XYZ file of N, CA and C in Angstrom:
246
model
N 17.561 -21.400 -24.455
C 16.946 -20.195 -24.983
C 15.465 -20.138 -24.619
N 14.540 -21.279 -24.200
C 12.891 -21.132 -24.104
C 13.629 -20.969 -22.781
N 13.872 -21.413 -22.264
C 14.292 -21.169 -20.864
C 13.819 -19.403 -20.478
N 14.985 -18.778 -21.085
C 15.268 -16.999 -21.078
C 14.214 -16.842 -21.634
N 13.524 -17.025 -22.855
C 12.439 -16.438 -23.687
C 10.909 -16.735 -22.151
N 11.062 -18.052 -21.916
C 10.110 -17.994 -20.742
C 10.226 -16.828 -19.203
N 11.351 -16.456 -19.041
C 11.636 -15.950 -17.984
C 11.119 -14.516 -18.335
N 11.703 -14.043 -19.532
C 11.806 -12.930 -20.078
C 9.868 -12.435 -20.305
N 9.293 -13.381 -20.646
C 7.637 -13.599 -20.453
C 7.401 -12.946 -19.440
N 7.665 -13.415 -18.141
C 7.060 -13.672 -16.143
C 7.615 -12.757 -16.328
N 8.556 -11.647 -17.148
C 9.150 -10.158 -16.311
C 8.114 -9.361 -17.139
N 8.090 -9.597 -18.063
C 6.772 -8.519 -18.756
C 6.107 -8.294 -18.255
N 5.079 -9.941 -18.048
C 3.840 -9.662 -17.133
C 3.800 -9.289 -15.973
N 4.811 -9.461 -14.727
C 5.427 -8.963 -13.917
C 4.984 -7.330 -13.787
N 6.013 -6.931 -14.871
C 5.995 -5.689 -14.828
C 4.609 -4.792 -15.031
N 3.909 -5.321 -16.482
C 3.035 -4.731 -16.424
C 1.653 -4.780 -15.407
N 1.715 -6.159 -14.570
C 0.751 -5.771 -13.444
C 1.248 -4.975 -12.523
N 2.237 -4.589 -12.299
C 2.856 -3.682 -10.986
C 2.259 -1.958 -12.022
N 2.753 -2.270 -12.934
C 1.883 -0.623 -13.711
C 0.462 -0.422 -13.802
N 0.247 -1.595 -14.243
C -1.243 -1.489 -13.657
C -1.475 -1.369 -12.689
N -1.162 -1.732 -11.248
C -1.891 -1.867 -10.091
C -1.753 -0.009 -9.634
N -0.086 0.061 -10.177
C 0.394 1.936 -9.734
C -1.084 2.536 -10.209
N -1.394 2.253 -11.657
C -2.155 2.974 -12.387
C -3.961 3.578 -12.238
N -3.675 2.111 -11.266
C -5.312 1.483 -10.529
C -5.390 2.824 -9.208
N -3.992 3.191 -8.915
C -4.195 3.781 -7.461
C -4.474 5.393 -7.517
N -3.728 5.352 -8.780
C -3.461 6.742 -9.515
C -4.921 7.642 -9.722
N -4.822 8.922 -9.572
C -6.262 10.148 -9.421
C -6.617 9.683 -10.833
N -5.852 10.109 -11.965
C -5.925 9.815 -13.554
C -5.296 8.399 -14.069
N -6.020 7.409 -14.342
C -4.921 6.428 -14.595
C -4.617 6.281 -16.004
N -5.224 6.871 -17.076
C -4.883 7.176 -17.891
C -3.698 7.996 -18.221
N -3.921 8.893 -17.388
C -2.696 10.124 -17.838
C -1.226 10.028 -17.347
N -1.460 9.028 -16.182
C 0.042 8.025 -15.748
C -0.054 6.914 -16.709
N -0.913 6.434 -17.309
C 0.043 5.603 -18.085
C 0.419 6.014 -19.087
N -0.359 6.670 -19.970
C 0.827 8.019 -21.242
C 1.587 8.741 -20.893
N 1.954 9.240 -19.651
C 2.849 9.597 -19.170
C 4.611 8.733 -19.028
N 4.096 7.480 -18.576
C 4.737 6.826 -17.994
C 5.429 5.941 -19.022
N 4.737 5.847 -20.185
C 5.001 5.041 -21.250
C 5.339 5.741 -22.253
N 5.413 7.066 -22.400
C 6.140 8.197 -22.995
C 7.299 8.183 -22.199
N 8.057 8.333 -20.937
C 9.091 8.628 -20.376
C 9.790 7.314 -20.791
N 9.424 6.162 -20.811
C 10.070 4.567 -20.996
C 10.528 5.100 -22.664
N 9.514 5.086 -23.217
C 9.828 5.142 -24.780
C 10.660 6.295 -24.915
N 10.868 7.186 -24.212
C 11.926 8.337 -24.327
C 13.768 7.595 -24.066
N 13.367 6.865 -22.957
C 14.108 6.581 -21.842
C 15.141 5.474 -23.481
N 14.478 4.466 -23.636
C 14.705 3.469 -25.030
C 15.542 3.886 -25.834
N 14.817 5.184 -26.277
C 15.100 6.251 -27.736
C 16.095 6.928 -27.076
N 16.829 7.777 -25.917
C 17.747 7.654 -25.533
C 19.271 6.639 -25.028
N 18.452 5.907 -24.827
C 19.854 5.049 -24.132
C 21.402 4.512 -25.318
N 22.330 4.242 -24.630
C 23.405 4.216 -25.376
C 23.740 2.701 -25.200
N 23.715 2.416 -26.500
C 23.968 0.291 -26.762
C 24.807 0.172 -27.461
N 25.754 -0.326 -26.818
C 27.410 -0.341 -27.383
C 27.368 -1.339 -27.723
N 29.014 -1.854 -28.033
C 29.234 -3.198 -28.634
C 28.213 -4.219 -29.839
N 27.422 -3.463 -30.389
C 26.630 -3.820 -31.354
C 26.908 -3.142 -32.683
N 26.686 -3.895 -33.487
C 26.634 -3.312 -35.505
C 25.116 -2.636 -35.598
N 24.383 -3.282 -34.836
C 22.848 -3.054 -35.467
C 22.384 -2.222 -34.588
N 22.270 -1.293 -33.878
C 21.612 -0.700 -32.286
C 20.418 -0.396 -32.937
N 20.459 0.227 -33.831
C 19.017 0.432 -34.524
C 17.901 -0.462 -34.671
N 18.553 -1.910 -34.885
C 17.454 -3.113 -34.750
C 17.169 -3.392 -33.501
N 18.099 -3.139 -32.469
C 17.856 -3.042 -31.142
C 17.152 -2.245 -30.571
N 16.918 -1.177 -30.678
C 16.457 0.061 -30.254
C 14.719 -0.140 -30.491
N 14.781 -0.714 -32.092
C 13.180 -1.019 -32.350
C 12.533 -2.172 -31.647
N 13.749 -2.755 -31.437
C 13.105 -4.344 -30.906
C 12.538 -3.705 -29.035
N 12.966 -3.030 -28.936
C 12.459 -2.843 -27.348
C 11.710 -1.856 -27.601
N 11.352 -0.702 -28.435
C 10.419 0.379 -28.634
C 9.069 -0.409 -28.629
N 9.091 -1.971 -29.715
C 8.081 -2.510 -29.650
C 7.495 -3.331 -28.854
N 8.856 -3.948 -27.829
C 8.228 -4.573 -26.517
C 7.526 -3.727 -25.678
N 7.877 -2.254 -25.824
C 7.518 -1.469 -24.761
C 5.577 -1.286 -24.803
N 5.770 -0.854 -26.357
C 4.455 -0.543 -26.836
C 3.055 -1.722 -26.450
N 3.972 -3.408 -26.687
C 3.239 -4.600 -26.608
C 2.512 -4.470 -25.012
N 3.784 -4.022 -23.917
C 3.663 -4.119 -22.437
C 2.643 -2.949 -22.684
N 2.704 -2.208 -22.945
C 1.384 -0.980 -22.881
C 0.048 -0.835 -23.418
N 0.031 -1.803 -24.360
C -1.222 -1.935 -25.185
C -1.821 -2.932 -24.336
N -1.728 -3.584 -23.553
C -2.032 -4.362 -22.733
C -2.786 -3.511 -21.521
N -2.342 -2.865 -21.723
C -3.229 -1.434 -21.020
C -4.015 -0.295 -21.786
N -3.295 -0.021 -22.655
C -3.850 1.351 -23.042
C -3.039 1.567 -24.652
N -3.874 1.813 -26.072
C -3.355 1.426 -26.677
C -2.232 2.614 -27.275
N -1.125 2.066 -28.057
C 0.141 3.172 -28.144
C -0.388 4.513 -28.916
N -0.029 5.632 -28.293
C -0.438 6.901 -29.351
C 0.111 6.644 -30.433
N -0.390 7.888 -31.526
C 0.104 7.981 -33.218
C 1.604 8.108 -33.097
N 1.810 9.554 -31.720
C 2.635 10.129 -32.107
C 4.144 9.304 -31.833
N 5.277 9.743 -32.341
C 6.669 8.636 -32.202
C 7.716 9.402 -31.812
N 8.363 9.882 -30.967
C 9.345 10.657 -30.489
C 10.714 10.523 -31.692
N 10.937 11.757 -32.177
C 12.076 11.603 -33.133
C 13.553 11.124 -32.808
């Protein structure tokens, strides 16, 4: 399990320097990353997670990874997509 929990680390950070670097290239880099981190958090709050009792604990558990990967950039708006 540290194994995955470590791997699962190197993809975060991973990821969020590749958004950053997009973000670095970007005219507004602000407005791609609220953009971009609104469409993810849409993307989350949409998706369909089967075979689970709890999707709801699921659903939050990645709303808040998403937010963690973004505050690392830019911190999460008020607002929360219903």
């Amino acid at each position: 399990m540290e194994e995955l929990n470590g791997r699962m680390i190197a993809c975060q950070i991973l990821i969020t320097g590749l958004i950053a670097r997009v973000a670095n290239d970007s005219p507004d880099p602000l407005r791609f990353l609220t953009g971009f981190r609104d469409e993810i958090r849409a993307v989350v709050h949409g998706i369909n997670i089967a075979g689970m009792e709890n999707t709801d604990r699921v659903r939050q558990v990645a709303q808040q990874t998403v937010d963690e990967l973004f505050s690392l950039m830019k911190p999460p708006s008020a607002a929360q997509p219903d």
